[in-house]
Coordinates of C-alpha atoms and ligand atoms in Angstrom, one line a residue:
M1 CA -93.5 27.0 -77.8
I2 CA -91.5 25.0 -75.3
Y3 CA -88.8 27.1 -73.7
M4 CA -85.4 25.3 -74.0
T5 CA -82.7 25.9 -71.6
N6 CA -79.1 26.3 -72.7
I7 CA -77.4 23.3 -71.1
Y8 CA -74.4 25.5 -70.2
D9 CA -76.7 27.4 -67.8
M10 CA -77.0 24.3 -65.6
T11 CA -74.8 23.7 -62.5
R12 CA -74.0 20.0 -62.0
D13 CA -76.4 20.0 -59.0
E14 CA -79.2 21.5 -61.1
L15 CA -78.6 18.9 -63.7
I16 CA -78.7 16.1 -61.1
A17 CA -82.0 17.5 -59.8
W18 CA -83.4 17.3 -63.3
L19 CA -82.1 13.8 -63.9
E20 CA -83.9 12.7 -60.7
T21 CA -87.2 13.9 -62.1
K22 CA -86.5 11.6 -65.1
N23 CA -85.4 8.7 -62.9
V24 CA -81.9 8.8 -64.4
K25 CA -78.8 8.1 -62.2
S26 CA -76.9 11.2 -61.1
F27 CA -73.6 10.1 -62.5
K28 CA -75.0 10.9 -65.9
A29 CA -74.4 14.5 -65.0
I30 CA -70.7 13.8 -64.8
Q31 CA -70.8 12.2 -68.2
I32 CA -72.7 15.2 -69.7
Y33 CA -70.2 17.6 -68.1
E34 CA -67.3 15.7 -69.5
W35 CA -68.8 15.9 -73.0
L36 CA -69.4 19.6 -72.6
Y37 CA -66.3 20.8 -70.8
V38 CA -63.6 18.2 -71.6
H39 CA -64.5 17.0 -75.1
R40 CA -66.3 20.2 -75.9
V41 CA -68.9 18.6 -78.2
K42 CA -71.5 20.9 -79.8
T43 CA -74.3 18.4 -80.3
F44 CA -76.0 15.9 -78.1
D45 CA -75.5 13.2 -80.8
E46 CA -71.8 13.3 -80.1
M47 CA -72.3 12.1 -76.5
T48 CA -71.8 8.6 -77.6
N49 CA -71.8 6.8 -74.2
L50 CA -75.4 7.9 -73.7
K51 CA -78.4 5.9 -74.8
K52 CA -80.4 7.1 -77.8
E53 CA -83.6 7.6 -75.8
F54 CA -81.7 9.7 -73.2
I55 CA -80.1 11.8 -75.9
D56 CA -83.6 12.5 -77.2
E57 CA -84.7 13.5 -73.7
L58 CA -81.8 15.9 -73.6
K59 CA -82.7 17.3 -77.0
N60 CA -86.3 17.8 -75.9
N61 CA -85.2 19.9 -72.9
Y62 CA -82.0 21.6 -73.7
T63 CA -80.0 23.4 -76.4
I64 CA -76.2 23.7 -76.6
D65 CA -75.7 27.4 -77.4
Q66 CA -72.4 28.8 -78.4
L67 CA -71.5 32.5 -78.6
S68 CA -70.5 33.8 -82.0
I69 CA -67.4 35.9 -82.5
K70 CA -68.3 39.2 -84.1
K71 CA -64.9 40.9 -83.9
R72 CA -61.5 40.2 -82.5
E73 CA -58.7 42.7 -81.8
E74 CA -55.2 41.6 -81.0
S75 CA -52.1 43.1 -79.5
E76 CA -48.9 41.5 -78.2
T77 CA -50.2 41.1 -74.7
A78 CA -54.0 41.1 -75.1
L79 CA -56.8 39.8 -77.2
K80 CA -60.2 41.3 -77.2
Y81 CA -63.4 39.6 -78.4
L82 CA -66.8 41.0 -79.2
F83 CA -69.5 38.3 -79.1
E84 CA -73.0 38.2 -80.4
L85 CA -75.6 36.4 -78.3
K86 CA -78.6 34.4 -79.4
D87 CA -80.8 37.5 -79.2
Q88 CA -78.2 39.6 -81.1
N89 CA -77.0 41.5 -78.1
L90 CA -73.3 42.2 -78.0
I91 CA -70.8 41.6 -75.1
E92 CA -67.1 41.5 -74.8
A93 CA -64.2 39.7 -73.1
V94 CA -60.5 40.4 -72.9
V95 CA -57.7 37.9 -72.8
M96 CA -54.6 39.1 -70.9
K97 CA -51.3 37.3 -71.4
H98 CA -49.3 37.4 -68.2
D99 CA -46.0 35.6 -67.7
Y100 CA -47.7 33.5 -65.1
G101 CA -50.6 32.5 -67.4
I102 CA -53.6 33.5 -69.4
S103 CA -56.3 35.4 -67.6
V104 CA -59.7 36.4 -69.1
C105 CA -61.9 39.3 -68.1
V106 CA -65.6 38.3 -68.7
S107 CA -68.8 40.4 -68.9
S108 CA -71.6 39.8 -66.5
Q109 CA -74.4 41.9 -67.9
I110 CA -75.3 43.6 -71.2
G111 CA -74.6 47.2 -70.2
C112 CA -74.6 48.4 -66.6
N113 CA -77.0 50.4 -64.5
M114 CA -74.6 51.6 -61.9
G115 CA -73.7 54.7 -64.0
C116 CA -70.1 55.4 -62.8
A117 CA -69.1 58.6 -64.4
F118 CA -65.8 57.4 -65.9
C119 CA -67.0 54.1 -67.2
E120 CA -67.9 53.2 -70.8
S121 CA -70.0 50.2 -69.8
G122 CA -72.2 52.3 -67.5
R123 CA -72.8 54.9 -70.2
L124 CA -75.0 52.4 -72.0
K125 CA -77.8 51.3 -69.8
K126 CA -78.3 47.6 -68.9
V127 CA -80.3 45.7 -71.4
R128 CA -80.4 42.5 -69.4
D129 CA -78.4 40.2 -67.1
L130 CA -76.2 37.5 -68.6
L131 CA -77.1 33.9 -67.9
P132 CA -74.4 31.5 -66.5
G133 CA -74.1 29.8 -69.9
E134 CA -73.4 33.1 -71.6
I135 CA -70.5 33.8 -69.2
I136 CA -69.2 30.3 -69.5
G137 CA -69.7 30.7 -73.3
Q138 CA -67.2 33.5 -73.4
L139 CA -64.5 31.2 -72.0
L140 CA -65.3 28.3 -74.2
A141 CA -65.3 30.5 -77.4
I142 CA -62.0 32.0 -76.4
E143 CA -60.3 28.7 -75.8
E144 CA -61.6 27.3 -79.0
N145 CA -60.7 30.4 -81.1
S146 CA -57.3 31.2 -79.6
G147 CA -56.1 27.7 -78.7
L148 CA -55.1 29.1 -75.3
K149 CA -55.7 27.4 -72.0
I150 CA -57.3 29.9 -69.5
N151 CA -55.7 29.9 -66.1
S152 CA -57.7 32.6 -64.4
V153 CA -60.9 34.5 -64.7
V154 CA -61.8 38.0 -63.5
I155 CA -65.4 39.2 -63.6
M156 CA -64.5 42.8 -64.5
G157 CA -66.0 43.2 -68.0
I158 CA -69.2 44.9 -68.8
G159 CA -71.7 44.8 -66.0
E160 CA -72.0 44.8 -62.2
P161 CA -71.8 41.1 -61.1
F162 CA -73.5 41.6 -57.8
D163 CA -76.5 43.1 -59.7
N164 CA -76.8 39.7 -61.3
Y165 CA -75.9 37.7 -58.1
D166 CA -77.7 34.4 -58.6
N167 CA -76.4 33.8 -62.1
I168 CA -72.9 34.8 -61.0
I169 CA -73.0 32.2 -58.2
R170 CA -74.2 29.6 -60.7
F171 CA -71.4 30.6 -63.1
L172 CA -68.8 30.3 -60.3
N173 CA -70.0 26.8 -59.4
I174 CA -69.8 25.7 -63.1
V175 CA -66.4 27.3 -63.8
N176 CA -64.9 25.9 -60.6
D177 CA -66.4 22.4 -60.9
A178 CA -63.7 19.8 -61.2
K179 CA -65.8 18.2 -64.0
G180 CA -66.5 21.6 -65.6
M181 CA -63.9 24.1 -66.5
A182 CA -62.0 23.2 -63.3
I183 CA -60.6 26.7 -62.7
G184 CA -59.5 26.9 -59.1
A185 CA -61.4 29.3 -56.8
R186 CA -58.2 31.2 -56.0
H187 CA -57.8 31.9 -59.7
I188 CA -61.2 33.6 -59.9
T189 CA -61.9 37.2 -59.0
V190 CA -65.2 39.0 -58.7
S191 CA -65.2 42.8 -58.8
T192 CA -68.0 44.9 -57.5
S193 CA -68.7 48.6 -57.3
G194 CA -69.8 48.0 -53.7
I195 CA -73.3 46.5 -53.4
V196 CA -73.1 46.0 -49.6
P197 CA -75.9 43.5 -49.0
K198 CA -74.4 41.2 -51.7
I199 CA -70.9 41.5 -50.2
K200 CA -72.4 40.2 -46.9
E201 CA -74.2 37.4 -48.8
F202 CA -71.0 36.5 -50.7
S203 CA -69.1 36.0 -47.4
E204 CA -71.3 32.9 -46.9
F205 CA -70.4 31.5 -50.3
P206 CA -68.2 28.4 -49.6
L207 CA -65.7 28.8 -52.5
Q208 CA -62.5 30.7 -51.9
I209 CA -63.1 33.2 -54.7
N210 CA -61.2 36.6 -54.6
L211 CA -63.2 39.7 -54.0
A212 CA -62.2 43.1 -55.5
I213 CA -63.9 46.3 -54.6
S214 CA -64.0 49.4 -56.9
L215 CA -63.3 52.1 -54.4
H216 CA -61.7 54.8 -56.5
A217 CA -61.9 57.5 -53.9
P218 CA -60.8 58.1 -50.3
N219 CA -63.9 60.1 -49.2
D220 CA -67.6 60.4 -49.8
E221 CA -67.3 63.8 -51.4
I222 CA -65.2 62.5 -54.3
R223 CA -66.8 59.1 -54.5
N224 CA -70.3 60.6 -54.7
R225 CA -69.2 62.6 -57.7
I226 CA -67.9 59.6 -59.7
M227 CA -69.9 56.6 -58.4
K228 CA -73.7 57.0 -57.9
I229 CA -73.7 53.9 -55.8
N230 CA -71.9 55.8 -53.0
K231 CA -75.2 57.7 -52.4
V232 CA -76.8 54.3 -51.4
Y233 CA -73.8 52.7 -49.7
N234 CA -71.3 55.2 -48.5
I235 CA -67.6 54.6 -47.7
D236 CA -68.3 53.9 -44.0
T237 CA -70.9 51.3 -44.8
L238 CA -68.7 49.8 -47.5
M239 CA -65.6 49.6 -45.2
S240 CA -67.6 47.9 -42.4
A241 CA -68.9 45.4 -45.0
I242 CA -65.3 44.7 -46.2
R243 CA -64.0 44.3 -42.6
E244 CA -66.8 41.9 -41.8
Y245 CA -66.1 40.0 -45.0
S246 CA -62.4 39.6 -44.5
T247 CA -62.9 38.6 -40.8
K248 CA -65.5 36.0 -41.7
T249 CA -63.7 34.5 -44.7
N250 CA -60.1 35.2 -43.6
R251 CA -59.4 36.5 -47.0
R252 CA -57.6 39.6 -48.2
V253 CA -59.8 41.9 -50.3
T254 CA -58.4 43.9 -53.3
I255 CA -59.2 47.6 -53.4
E256 CA -59.3 48.9 -56.9
Y257 CA -58.4 52.5 -57.4
V258 CA -58.5 53.9 -60.9
M259 CA -56.2 57.0 -61.2
L260 CA -58.2 59.9 -62.6
K261 CA -56.3 63.1 -63.3
G262 CA -57.2 66.0 -61.0
I263 CA -60.0 64.0 -59.4
N264 CA -58.6 61.4 -57.0
D265 CA -54.8 61.4 -57.6
S266 CA -53.5 64.1 -55.2
K267 CA -51.1 63.5 -52.3
E268 CA -53.9 64.4 -49.9
C269 CA -56.0 61.7 -51.5
A270 CA -53.2 59.2 -51.0
Y271 CA -52.8 60.1 -47.3
E272 CA -56.6 60.0 -46.8
L273 CA -56.6 56.5 -48.4
V274 CA -53.8 55.4 -46.0
D275 CA -56.0 56.5 -43.0
L276 CA -59.0 54.8 -44.4
L277 CA -57.3 51.4 -45.0
K278 CA -54.8 51.3 -42.2
G279 CA -55.1 48.0 -40.3
M280 CA -57.4 46.4 -42.8
N281 CA -56.8 43.0 -44.5
V282 CA -56.6 44.6 -48.0
Y283 CA -54.2 45.5 -50.7
V284 CA -54.6 48.3 -53.2
N285 CA -54.4 47.9 -57.0
L286 CA -53.8 51.2 -58.7
I287 CA -55.4 51.1 -62.2
P288 CA -54.2 53.4 -65.0
Y289 CA -57.3 54.9 -66.5
N290 CA -58.1 53.9 -70.0
E291 CA -59.2 57.1 -71.8
T292 CA -62.3 56.8 -73.9
S293 CA -63.4 59.0 -76.7
H294 CA -66.8 59.7 -75.1
L295 CA -65.9 60.6 -71.6
E296 CA -64.0 63.6 -70.4
F297 CA -61.9 61.9 -67.8
E298 CA -58.1 61.7 -68.2
K299 CA -55.5 59.4 -66.9
S300 CA -53.1 60.5 -64.2
S301 CA -49.5 61.3 -65.1
T302 CA -46.8 58.8 -64.4
K303 CA -45.4 61.2 -61.8
K304 CA -48.7 61.5 -59.9
K305 CA -49.2 57.8 -60.0
D306 CA -45.6 57.1 -58.7
E307 CA -46.1 59.7 -55.9
F308 CA -49.4 58.1 -54.9
F309 CA -47.9 54.7 -55.0
E310 CA -45.0 55.7 -52.7
I311 CA -47.2 57.3 -50.1
L312 CA -49.2 54.2 -49.8
N313 CA -46.2 52.0 -49.8
K314 CA -44.2 54.0 -47.2
N315 CA -47.2 54.0 -44.9
G316 CA -47.7 50.3 -44.7
I317 CA -50.4 49.7 -47.4
T318 CA -49.6 46.9 -49.8
V319 CA -50.0 48.3 -53.3
T320 CA -49.5 47.2 -56.8
V321 CA -50.0 48.9 -60.2
R322 CA -52.0 47.2 -62.8
R323 CA -50.2 46.6 -66.0
E324 CA -51.7 48.2 -69.0
F325 CA -52.9 45.8 -71.6
G326 CA -53.8 46.0 -75.1
G327 CA -52.1 49.3 -76.2
G328 CA -53.8 50.1 -79.5
I329 CA -56.8 48.0 -78.9
S330 CA -59.9 49.4 -77.2
A331 CA -58.9 47.7 -74.0
A332 CA -61.2 49.3 -71.4
C333 CA -64.2 47.3 -70.5
G334 CA -67.1 48.3 -72.7
Q335 CA -65.3 50.2 -75.3
L336 CA -65.6 47.7 -78.1
R337 CA -69.3 47.2 -77.5
A338 CA -69.9 50.9 -77.1
N339 CA -68.3 51.6 -80.4
E340 CA -70.3 48.9 -82.1
V341 CA -73.7 49.7 -80.6
E342 CA -73.4 53.3 -81.5
R343 CA -72.3 52.9 -85.0
Ligands
LIG1 N1 -68.9 46.6 -62.2 C1 -67.8 46.0 -61.5 C2 -66.9 45.2 -62.5 C3 -66.7 45.7 -63.8 S1 -65.8 47.2 -64.0 C4 -67.0 47.1 -60.8 O1 -67.3 48.2 -61.1 O2 -66.1 46.7 -60.0 C5 -64.1 46.6 -63.6 C6 -63.2 47.6 -63.2 O3 -62.8 48.5 -64.3 C7 -63.7 48.6 -62.1 O4 -62.8 48.8 -61.1 C8 -64.0 49.8 -62.9 O5 -64.0 51.0 -62.1 C9 -62.8 49.8 -63.9 N2 -63.0 50.7 -65.0 C10 -64.1 51.1 -65.6 N3 -63.8 51.9 -66.7 C11 -62.4 52.0 -66.8 C12 -61.5 52.6 -67.6 N4 -62.0 53.4 -68.7 N5 -60.2 52.5 -67.4 C13 -59.8 51.7 -66.3 N6 -60.6 51.1 -65.5 C14 -61.9 51.2 -65.7
LIG2 FE1 -70.8 49.4 -64.0 FE2 -68.5 48.7 -62.9 FE3 -68.7 50.5 -65.0 FE4 -69.5 51.2 -62.6 S1 -67.4 50.7 -63.2 S2 -70.6 51.5 -64.5 S3 -70.3 49.3 -61.8 S4 -69.2 48.3 -65.0

């Protein structure tokens, strides 16, 4: 059997390289991209400005694979999709309606191997990495189904993007391509649990993508307890990598801090976090924990969260609190899939 590539996996440069092997002019890549991402055709036959022989050549080498929507949950401010992939695996994406636009949180892997104690995605082991076309496919299916125009993308769904680095880079190139989805680099955020060598590598990536780091603890003792990765790259190592990254790219890094009751939400933790981050080009995003039925962690009280916020704020750390989305729907990354897989 000939292996057929999903054409959505192809960056424009990869497509051009393939066209060269067929002695076809490189501008055909632009035409193909426009059919896929502007006109959103679902068959090669609809690419009516291409010659019949060339369409056959495309059909012999590529498929145009869509994701199928298995389930959709809706609240006033959020939409959550469960998708089925070609091999029947399930992934999910969440649409968040902000006053400044529509942002979508996409998955990067099927499951996650990082095993953070509080996270539903990590509870189910990784089955495989997602291909670029399966990440793009989440955006295309959402726009088609909801009629919404996506303004920004965050890679914060199921999976650790830097454990699927090469496919994420290809995805970023496609989604940012002016002839592709054309989403500006500054409207794209990648979140990592802290895979240090990849943070270094990412500092060389030319697009101005935002980087977010899941820190979630001000010291190794606490971080070791909730994030296994800290035993490989501890806070010191991670902080140096972040400093190096922001110096090199001149970009501010987001520090994510999920507020877990009795674990990392004390005043002492807040002061320790101030000391850790002082002078760095970062800002902190406090995340209200989304409680899940399987894990014993609880969300911090509003009082604790406000206290924590004030300590950072008064001590010169820029801090925001993430709005809670999707009340009533299983909004935390991985919850919808976890419920479905275990049924
Ligand atoms: N693997 C990457 C990206 C996906 S997780 C990472 O860890 O950064 C995206 C963010 O959601 C992370 O900051 C993660 O810690 C957080 N998160 C995981 N489970 C959560 C939950 N139940 N409630 C709130 N945030 C959660
Ligand atoms: Fe994986 Fe991120 Fe969840 Fe940790 S928080 S298990 S890295 S998805």
